[in-house]
Tab-separated table of C-alpha atoms in Angstrom:
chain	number	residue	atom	x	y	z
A	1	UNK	CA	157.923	-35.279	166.771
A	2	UNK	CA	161.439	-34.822	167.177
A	3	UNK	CA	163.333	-31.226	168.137
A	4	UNK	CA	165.244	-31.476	164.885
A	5	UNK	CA	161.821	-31.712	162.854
A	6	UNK	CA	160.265	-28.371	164.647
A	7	UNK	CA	163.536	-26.471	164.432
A	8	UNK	CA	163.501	-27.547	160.744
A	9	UNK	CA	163.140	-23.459	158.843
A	10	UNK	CA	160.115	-23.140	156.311
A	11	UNK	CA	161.327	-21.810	152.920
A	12	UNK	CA	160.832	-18.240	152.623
A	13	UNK	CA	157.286	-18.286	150.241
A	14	UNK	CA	157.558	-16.482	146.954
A	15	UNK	CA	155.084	-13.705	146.731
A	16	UNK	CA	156.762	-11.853	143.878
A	17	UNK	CA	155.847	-14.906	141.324
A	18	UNK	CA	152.691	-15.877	143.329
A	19	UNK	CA	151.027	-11.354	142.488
A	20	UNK	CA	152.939	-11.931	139.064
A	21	UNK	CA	150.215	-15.146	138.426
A	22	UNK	CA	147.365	-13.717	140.274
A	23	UNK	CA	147.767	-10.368	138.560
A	24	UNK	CA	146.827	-11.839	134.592
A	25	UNK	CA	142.728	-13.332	134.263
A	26	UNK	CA	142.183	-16.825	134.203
A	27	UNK	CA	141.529	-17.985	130.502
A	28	UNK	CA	138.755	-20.601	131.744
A	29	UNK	CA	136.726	-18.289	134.998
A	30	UNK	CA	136.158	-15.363	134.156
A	31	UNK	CA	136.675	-12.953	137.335
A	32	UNK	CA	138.975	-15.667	138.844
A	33	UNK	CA	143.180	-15.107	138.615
A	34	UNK	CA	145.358	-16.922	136.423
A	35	UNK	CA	145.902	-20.283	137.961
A	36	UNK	CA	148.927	-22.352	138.481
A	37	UNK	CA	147.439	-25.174	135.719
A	38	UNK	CA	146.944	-22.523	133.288
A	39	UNK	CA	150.275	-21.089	134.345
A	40	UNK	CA	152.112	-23.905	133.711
A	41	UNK	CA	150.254	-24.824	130.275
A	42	UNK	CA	151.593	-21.237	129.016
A	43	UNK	CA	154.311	-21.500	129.917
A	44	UNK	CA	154.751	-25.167	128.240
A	45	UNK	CA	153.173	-24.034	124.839
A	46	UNK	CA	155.772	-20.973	124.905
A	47	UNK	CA	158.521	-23.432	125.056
A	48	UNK	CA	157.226	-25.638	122.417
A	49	UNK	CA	157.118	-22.920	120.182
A	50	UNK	CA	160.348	-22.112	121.084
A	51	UNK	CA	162.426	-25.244	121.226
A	52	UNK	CA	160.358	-27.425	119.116
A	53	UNK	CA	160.036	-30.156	122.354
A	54	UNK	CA	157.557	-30.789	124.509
A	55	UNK	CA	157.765	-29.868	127.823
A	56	UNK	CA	156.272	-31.536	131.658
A	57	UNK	CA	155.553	-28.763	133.842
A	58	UNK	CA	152.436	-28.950	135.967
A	59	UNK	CA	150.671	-26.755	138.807
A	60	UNK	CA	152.796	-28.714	141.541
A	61	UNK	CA	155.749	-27.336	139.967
A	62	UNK	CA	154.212	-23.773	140.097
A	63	UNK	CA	153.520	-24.522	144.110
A	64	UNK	CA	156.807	-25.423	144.443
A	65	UNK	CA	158.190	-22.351	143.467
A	66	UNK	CA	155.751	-20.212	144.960
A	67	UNK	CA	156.309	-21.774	148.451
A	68	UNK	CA	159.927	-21.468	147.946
A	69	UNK	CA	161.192	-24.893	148.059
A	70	UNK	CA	162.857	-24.136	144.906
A	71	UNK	CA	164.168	-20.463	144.311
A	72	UNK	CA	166.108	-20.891	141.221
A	73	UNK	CA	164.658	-22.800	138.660
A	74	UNK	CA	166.139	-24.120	135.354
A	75	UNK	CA	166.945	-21.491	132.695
A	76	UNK	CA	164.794	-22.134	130.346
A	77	UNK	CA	161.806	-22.129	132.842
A	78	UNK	CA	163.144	-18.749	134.104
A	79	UNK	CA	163.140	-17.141	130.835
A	80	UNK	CA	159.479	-18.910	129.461
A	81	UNK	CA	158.086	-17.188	132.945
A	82	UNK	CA	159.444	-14.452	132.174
A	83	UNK	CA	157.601	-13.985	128.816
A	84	UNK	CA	154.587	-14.947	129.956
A	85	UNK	CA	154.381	-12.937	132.857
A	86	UNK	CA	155.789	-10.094	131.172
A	87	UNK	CA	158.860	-9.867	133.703
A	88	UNK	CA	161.814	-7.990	132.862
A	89	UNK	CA	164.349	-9.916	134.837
A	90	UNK	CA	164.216	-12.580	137.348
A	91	UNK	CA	164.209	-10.941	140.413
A	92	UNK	CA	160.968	-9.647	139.319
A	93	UNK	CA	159.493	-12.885	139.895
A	94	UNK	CA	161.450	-13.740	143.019
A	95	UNK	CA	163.956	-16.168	142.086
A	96	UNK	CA	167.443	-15.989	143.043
A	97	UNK	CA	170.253	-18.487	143.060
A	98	UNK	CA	170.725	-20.501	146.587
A	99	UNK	CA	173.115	-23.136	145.529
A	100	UNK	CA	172.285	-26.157	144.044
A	101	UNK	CA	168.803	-27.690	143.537
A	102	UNK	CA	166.848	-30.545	141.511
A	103	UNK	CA	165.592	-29.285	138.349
A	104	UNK	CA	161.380	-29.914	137.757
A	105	UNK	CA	160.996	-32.916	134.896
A	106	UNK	CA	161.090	-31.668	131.609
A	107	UNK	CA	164.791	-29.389	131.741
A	108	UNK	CA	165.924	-29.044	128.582
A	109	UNK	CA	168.499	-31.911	126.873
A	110	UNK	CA	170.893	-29.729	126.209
A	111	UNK	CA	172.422	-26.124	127.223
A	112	UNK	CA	171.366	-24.865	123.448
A	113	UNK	CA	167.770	-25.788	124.414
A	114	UNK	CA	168.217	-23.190	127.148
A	115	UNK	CA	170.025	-20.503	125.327
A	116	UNK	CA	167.144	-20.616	122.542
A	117	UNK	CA	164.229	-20.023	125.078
A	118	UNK	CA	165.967	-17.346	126.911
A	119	UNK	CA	166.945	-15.668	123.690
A	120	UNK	CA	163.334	-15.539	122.682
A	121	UNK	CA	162.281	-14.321	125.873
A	122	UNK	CA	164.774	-11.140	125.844
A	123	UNK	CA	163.378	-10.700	122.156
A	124	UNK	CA	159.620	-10.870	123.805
A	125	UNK	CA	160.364	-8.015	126.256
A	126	UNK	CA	162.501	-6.206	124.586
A	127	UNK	CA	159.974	-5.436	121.739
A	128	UNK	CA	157.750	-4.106	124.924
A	129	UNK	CA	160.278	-2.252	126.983
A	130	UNK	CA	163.104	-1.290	124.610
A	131	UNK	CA	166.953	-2.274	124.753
A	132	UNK	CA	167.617	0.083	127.410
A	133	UNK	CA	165.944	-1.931	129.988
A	134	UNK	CA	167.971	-5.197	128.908
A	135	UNK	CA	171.267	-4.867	127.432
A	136	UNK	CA	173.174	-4.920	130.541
A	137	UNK	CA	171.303	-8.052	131.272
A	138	UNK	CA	171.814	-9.529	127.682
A	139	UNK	CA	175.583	-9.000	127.867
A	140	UNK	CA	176.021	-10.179	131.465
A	141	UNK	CA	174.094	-13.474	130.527
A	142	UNK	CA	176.315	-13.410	127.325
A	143	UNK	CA	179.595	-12.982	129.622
A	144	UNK	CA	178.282	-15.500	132.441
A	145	UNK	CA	176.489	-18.407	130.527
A	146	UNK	CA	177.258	-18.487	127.003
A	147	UNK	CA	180.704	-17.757	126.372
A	148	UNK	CA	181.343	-20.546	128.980
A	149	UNK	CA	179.842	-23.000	126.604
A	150	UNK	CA	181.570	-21.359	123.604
A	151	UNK	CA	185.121	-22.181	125.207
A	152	UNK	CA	184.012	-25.402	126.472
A	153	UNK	CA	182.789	-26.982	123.143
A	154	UNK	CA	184.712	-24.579	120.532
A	155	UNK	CA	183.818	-26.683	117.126
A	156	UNK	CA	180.194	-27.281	118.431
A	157	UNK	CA	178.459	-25.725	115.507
A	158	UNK	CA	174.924	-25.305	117.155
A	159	UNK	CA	176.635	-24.086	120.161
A	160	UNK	CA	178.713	-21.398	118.069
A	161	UNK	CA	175.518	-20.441	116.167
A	162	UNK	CA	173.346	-20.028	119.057
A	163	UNK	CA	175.958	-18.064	120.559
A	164	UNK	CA	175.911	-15.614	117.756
A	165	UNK	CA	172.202	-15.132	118.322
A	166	UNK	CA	172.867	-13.864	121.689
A	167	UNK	CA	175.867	-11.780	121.085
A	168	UNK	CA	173.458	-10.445	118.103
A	169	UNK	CA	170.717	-9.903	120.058
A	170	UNK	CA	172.986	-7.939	122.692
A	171	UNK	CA	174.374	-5.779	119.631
A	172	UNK	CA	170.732	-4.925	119.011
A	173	UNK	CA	170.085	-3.516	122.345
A	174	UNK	CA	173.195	-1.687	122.638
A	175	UNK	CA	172.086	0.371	119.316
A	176	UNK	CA	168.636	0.748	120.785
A	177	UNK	CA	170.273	1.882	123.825
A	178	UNK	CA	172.144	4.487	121.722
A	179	UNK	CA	175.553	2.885	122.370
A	180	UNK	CA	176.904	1.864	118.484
A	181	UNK	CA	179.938	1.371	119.050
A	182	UNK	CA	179.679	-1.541	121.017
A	183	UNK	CA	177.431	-2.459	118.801
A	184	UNK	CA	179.283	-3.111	116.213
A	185	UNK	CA	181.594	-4.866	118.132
A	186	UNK	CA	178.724	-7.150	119.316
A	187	UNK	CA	177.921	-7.486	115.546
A	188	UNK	CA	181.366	-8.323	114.328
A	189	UNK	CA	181.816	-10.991	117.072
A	190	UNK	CA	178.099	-12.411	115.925
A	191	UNK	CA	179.506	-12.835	112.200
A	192	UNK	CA	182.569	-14.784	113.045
A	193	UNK	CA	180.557	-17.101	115.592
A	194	UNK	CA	178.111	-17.694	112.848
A	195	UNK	CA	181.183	-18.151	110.615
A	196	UNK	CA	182.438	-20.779	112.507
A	197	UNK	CA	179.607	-22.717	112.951
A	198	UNK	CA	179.465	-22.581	108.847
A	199	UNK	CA	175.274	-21.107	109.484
A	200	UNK	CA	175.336	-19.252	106.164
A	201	UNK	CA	171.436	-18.080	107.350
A	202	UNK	CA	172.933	-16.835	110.493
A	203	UNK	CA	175.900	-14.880	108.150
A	204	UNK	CA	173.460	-12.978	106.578
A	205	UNK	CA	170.506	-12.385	109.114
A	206	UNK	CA	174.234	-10.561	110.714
A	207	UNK	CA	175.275	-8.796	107.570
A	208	UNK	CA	171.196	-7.064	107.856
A	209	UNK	CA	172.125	-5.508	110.938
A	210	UNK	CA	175.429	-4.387	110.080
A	211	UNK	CA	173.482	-2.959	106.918
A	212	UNK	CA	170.770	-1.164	109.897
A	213	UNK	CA	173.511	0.154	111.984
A	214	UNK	CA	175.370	1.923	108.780
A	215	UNK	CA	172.659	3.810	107.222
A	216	UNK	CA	171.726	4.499	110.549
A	217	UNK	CA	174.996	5.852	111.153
A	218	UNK	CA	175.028	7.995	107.733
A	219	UNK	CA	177.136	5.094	106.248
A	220	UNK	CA	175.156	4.394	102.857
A	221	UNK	CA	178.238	2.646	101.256
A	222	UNK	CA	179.258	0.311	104.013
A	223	UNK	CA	174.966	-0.455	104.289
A	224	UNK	CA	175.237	-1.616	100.639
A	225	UNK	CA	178.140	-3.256	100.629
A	226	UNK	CA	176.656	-5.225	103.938
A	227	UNK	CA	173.494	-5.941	102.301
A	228	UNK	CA	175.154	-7.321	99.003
A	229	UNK	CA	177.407	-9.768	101.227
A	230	UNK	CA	174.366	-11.053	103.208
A	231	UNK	CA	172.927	-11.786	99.801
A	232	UNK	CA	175.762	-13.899	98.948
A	233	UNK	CA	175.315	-16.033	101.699
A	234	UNK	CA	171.550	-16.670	101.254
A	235	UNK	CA	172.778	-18.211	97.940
A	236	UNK	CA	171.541	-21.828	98.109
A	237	UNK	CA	170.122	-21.320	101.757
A	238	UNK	CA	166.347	-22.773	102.362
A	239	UNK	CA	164.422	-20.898	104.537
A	240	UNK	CA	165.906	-17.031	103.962
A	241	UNK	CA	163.514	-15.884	101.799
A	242	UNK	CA	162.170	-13.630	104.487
A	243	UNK	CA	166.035	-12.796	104.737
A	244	UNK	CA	166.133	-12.149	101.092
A	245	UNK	CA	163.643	-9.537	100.910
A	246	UNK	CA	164.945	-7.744	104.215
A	247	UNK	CA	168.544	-7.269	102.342
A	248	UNK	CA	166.764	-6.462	99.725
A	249	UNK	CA	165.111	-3.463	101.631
A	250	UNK	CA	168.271	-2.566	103.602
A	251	UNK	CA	169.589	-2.222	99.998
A	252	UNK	CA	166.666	0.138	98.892
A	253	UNK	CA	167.413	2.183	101.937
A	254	UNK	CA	171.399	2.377	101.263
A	255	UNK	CA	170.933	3.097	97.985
A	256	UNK	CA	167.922	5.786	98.790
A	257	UNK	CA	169.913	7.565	100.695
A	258	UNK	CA	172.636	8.167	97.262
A	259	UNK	CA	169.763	9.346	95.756
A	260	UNK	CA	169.290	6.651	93.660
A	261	UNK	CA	165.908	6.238	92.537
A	262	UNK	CA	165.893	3.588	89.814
A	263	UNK	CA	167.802	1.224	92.306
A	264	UNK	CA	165.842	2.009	94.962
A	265	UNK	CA	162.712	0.916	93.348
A	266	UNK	CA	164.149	-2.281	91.772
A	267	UNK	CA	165.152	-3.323	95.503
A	268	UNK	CA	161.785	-2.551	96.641
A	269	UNK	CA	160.233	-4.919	93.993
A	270	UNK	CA	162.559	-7.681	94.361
A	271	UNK	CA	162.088	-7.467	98.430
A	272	UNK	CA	157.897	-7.732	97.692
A	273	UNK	CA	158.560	-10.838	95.648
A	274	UNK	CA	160.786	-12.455	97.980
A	275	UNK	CA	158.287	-11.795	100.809
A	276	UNK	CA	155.390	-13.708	99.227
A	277	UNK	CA	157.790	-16.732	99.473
A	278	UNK	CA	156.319	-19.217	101.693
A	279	UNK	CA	158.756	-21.272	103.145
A	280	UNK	CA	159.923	-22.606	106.854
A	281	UNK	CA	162.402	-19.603	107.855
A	282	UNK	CA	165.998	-20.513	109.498
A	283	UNK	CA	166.752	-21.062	112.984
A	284	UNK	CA	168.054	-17.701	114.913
A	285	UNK	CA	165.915	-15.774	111.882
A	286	UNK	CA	164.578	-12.415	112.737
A	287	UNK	CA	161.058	-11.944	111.291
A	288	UNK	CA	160.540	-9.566	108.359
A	289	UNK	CA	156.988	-9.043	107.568
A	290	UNK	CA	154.671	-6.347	105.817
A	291	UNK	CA	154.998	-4.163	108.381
A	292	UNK	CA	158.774	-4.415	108.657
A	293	UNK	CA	158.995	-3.954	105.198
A	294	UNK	CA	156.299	-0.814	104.872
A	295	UNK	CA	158.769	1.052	107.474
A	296	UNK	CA	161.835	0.278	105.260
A	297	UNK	CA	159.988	1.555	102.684
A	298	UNK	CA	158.439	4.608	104.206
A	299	UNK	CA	162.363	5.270	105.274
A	300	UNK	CA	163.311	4.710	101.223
A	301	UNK	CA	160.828	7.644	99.856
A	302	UNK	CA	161.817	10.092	102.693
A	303	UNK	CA	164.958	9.979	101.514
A	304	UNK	CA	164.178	10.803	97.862
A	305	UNK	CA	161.988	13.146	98.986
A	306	UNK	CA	159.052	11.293	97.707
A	307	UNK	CA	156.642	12.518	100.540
A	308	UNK	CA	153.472	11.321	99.376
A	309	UNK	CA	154.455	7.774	99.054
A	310	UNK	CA	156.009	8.142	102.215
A	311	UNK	CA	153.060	8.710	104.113
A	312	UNK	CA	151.319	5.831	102.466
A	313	UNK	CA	153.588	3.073	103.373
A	314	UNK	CA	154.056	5.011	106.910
A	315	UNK	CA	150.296	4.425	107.832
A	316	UNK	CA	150.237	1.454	106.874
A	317	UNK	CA	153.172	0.235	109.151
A	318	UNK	CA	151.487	1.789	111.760
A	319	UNK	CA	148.285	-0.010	111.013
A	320	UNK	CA	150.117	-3.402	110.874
A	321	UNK	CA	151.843	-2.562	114.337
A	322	UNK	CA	150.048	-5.163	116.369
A	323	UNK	CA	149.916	-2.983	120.335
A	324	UNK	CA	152.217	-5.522	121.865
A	325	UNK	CA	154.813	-4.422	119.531
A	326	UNK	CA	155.597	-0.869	121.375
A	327	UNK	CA	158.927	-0.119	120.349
A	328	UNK	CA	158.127	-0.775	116.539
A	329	UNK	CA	154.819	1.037	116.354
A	330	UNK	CA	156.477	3.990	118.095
A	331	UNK	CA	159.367	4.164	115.416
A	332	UNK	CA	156.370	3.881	112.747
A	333	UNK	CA	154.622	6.395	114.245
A	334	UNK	CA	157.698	8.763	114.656
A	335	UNK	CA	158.478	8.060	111.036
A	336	UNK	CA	155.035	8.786	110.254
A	337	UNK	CA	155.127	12.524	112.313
A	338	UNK	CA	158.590	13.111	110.167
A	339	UNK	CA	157.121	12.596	106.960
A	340	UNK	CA	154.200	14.795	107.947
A	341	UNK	CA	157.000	17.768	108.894
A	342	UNK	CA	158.790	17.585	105.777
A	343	UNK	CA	155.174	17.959	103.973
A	344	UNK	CA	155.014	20.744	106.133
A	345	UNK	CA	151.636	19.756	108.025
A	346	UNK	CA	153.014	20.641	111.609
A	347	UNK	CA	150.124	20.014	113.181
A	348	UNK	CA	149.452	16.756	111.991
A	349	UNK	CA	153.532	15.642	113.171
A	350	UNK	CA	152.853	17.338	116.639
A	351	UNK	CA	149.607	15.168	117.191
A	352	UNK	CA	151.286	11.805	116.162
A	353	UNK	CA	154.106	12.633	118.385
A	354	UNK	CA	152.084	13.148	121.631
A	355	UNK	CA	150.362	9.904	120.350
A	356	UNK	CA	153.627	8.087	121.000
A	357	UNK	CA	154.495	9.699	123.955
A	358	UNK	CA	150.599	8.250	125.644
A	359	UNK	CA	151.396	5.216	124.228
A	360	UNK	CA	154.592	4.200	125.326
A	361	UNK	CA	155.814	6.002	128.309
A	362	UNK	CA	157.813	3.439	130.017
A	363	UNK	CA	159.825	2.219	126.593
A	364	UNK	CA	163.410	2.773	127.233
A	365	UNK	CA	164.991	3.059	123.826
A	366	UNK	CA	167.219	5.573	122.578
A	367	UNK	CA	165.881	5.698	119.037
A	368	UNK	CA	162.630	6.550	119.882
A	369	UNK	CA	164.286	9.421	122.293
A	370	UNK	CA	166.407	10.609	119.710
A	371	UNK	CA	163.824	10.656	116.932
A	372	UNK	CA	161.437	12.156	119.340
A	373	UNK	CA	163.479	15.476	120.211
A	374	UNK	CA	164.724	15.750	116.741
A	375	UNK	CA	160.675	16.159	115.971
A	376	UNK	CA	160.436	18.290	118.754
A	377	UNK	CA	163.056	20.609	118.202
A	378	UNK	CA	161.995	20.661	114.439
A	379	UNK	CA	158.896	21.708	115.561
A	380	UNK	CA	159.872	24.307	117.962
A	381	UNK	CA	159.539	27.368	115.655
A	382	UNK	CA	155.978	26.559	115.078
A	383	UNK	CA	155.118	26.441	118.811
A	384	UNK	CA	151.779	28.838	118.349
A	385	UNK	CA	150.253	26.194	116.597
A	386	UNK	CA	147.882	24.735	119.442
A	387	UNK	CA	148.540	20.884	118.654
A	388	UNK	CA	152.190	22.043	118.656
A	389	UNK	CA	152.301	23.511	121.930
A	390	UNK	CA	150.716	20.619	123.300
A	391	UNK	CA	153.375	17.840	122.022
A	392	UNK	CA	156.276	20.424	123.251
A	393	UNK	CA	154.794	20.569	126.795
A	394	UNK	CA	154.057	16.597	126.681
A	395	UNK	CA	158.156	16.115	125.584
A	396	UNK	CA	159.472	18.356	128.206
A	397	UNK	CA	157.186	16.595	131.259
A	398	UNK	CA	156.945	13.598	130.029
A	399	UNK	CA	160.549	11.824	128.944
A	400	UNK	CA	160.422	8.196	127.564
A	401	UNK	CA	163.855	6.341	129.399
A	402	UNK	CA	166.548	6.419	127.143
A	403	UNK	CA	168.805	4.740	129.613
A	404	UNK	CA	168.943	1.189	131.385
């Protein structure tokens, strides 16, 4: 054995991804941790469901990174781990960049590959953690690996478009992080990628949260008008019918919020139809199902004062709220406690907020924070009430992070 072979350093081994594994069950021994097999087959089926391809990783891959012989593996490996070991970033799994090394078989055949998988793995935590957590992140990957692309291959129109989903995505997080402004920036720039890469889908699923950030901004007219020129664009577009009905809704809501009853309901109808369309939805789609569609809804009759129907289509996106989905089923259940205020049953709001605050106390979305202490100082006259008293002294110990 030679002096240069002893002297040779050992890679420094990766315990941060190794407690990540170990700390989720094994699927096939029960007692037993998750193993680096079943590791790697989740993390291949989450990137066939993403990308449409199938992928080549294997345990020895997952040794390799746990020993450290690799610290920084491809980008859409990163971000597949990252959903399926619930990681926010990844530093939470140990890797870090240390100049250049070989990626595993199976890297994606093109940088658009990438961008889709790590897109859907920001959407996958942030609908656990809240936009808070991740906008910084979204917009530095944005800055630092995206717009690169954008300037390298300008009339690339799968490049453009999957660079709108980002910047989209990023604009998303921003208003859940209770910064509009930039999101509407982040918006704007999403439309005129999208517009250049002639993805009238993409136009549209854009024009729906331009529509969201208006009436959320008291902006009725401008949420209309956004809603009516997503429709446009859907015109002759397979795959939006999910789309469809969510303008639809975003209309309703606009036009609820004019008091406009007749148009309101006629929205609401046409978005029903549209979302028993079956078809294959469009690439960079948001989903819009029953549930989505119950909260519009539930949002619709508040506004018109309708409080009975309200609670109806409240419950029942609450009861559609599948657990993983913490940020939504804590905005359905804070729309729920709002409508049970206005009907005056204070006890009944007080109790559903202190159920949000138990069940997410680690979300970090403005919304919910906002919403939250609007019920709570709402509520604050009525503080004798016992159920009352208790969701006032749960909001004042017990903050959710509004704040990255």
């Amino acid at each position: 054995m030679t002096g240069d072979s002893s002297a040779r350093p050992r890679p420094e081994r990766n315990e941060r991804l190794r407690r990540a594994r170990e700390a989720l069950p094994s699927r096939v021994a029960p007692g037993e941790p998750l193993s680096r097999a079943e590791l790697a087959e989740a993390v291949n089926d989450h990137l066939l469901e993403s990308t449409g391809k199938r992928w080549a990783l294997d345990a020895h891959h997952i040794a390799k990174w746990e020993r450290g012989a690799v610290r920084w593996p491809t980008a859409a490996y990163r971000a597949a781990l990252r959903a399926v070991l619930g990681a926010v970033d990844d530093a939470a799994l140990g890797f870090r960049p240390r100049g250049t090394t070989s990626a595993p078989s199976g890297a994606p055949s093109s940088t658009v590959d990438s961008i889709r998988v790590v897109s859907a793995s920001f959407q996958s935590a942030d609908r656990s953690v809240g936009g808070g957590t991740l906008y910084e992140t979204v917009r530095h990957y944005f800055t630092t690996a995206v717009l690169p692309l954008v300037r390298a291959e300008p009339q690339r129109a799968e490049v453009l478009a999957a660079a709108a989903s980002v910047v989209e995505l990023a604009g998303w997080m921003a208003h859940d992080s209770g910064n509009d402004v930039p999101a509407r920036e982040h918006f704007h720039t999403a439309y005129r990628l999208a517009a250049g890469a002639a993805d009238h889908a993409l136009q549209a699923e854009v024009c729906a949260s331009l529509s969201h950030l208006s009436t959320e901004l008291g902006q009725p007219k401008s949420a209309a008008d956004y809603a009516l020129n997503g429709l446009t664009h859907t015109i002759g577009t397979a795959g939006t019918s999910r789309l469809v009905a969510r303008l639809h809704a975003l209309h309703a809501r606009a036009l609820a919020a004019q008091g406009d009853r007749y148009g309101t309901e006629r929205r609401l109808a046409l978005a029903r139809e549209q979302l028993a369309v079956v078809d294959e939805p469009c690439r960079w789609i948001a989903p819009f199902d029953r549930a989505s569609l119950a909260s519009e809804t539930t949002e619709c009759w508040r506004s018109l004062g309708d409080l009975r129907r309200g609670e109806r289509h409240a419950r029942e996106a609450v009861g559609l709220r599948p657990p993983e989905r913490v940020r939504s089923k804590a905005l359905s259940l804070v729309s729920l406690a709002q409508v049970l205020f206005d009907a005056g049953r204070y006890d009944e709001a007080a109790a559903t907020g202190s159920t949000v605050l138990a069940a997410a106390p680690a979300l970090s979305s403005a919304r919910v924070h906002e919403r939250l202490t609007a019920l709570a100082n709402a509520l604050l006259p009525h503080h004798r009430d016992p159920a009352v008293a208790d969701f006032l002294a749960a909001r004042a110990t017990h903050h959710l992070r509004d704040t990255a």
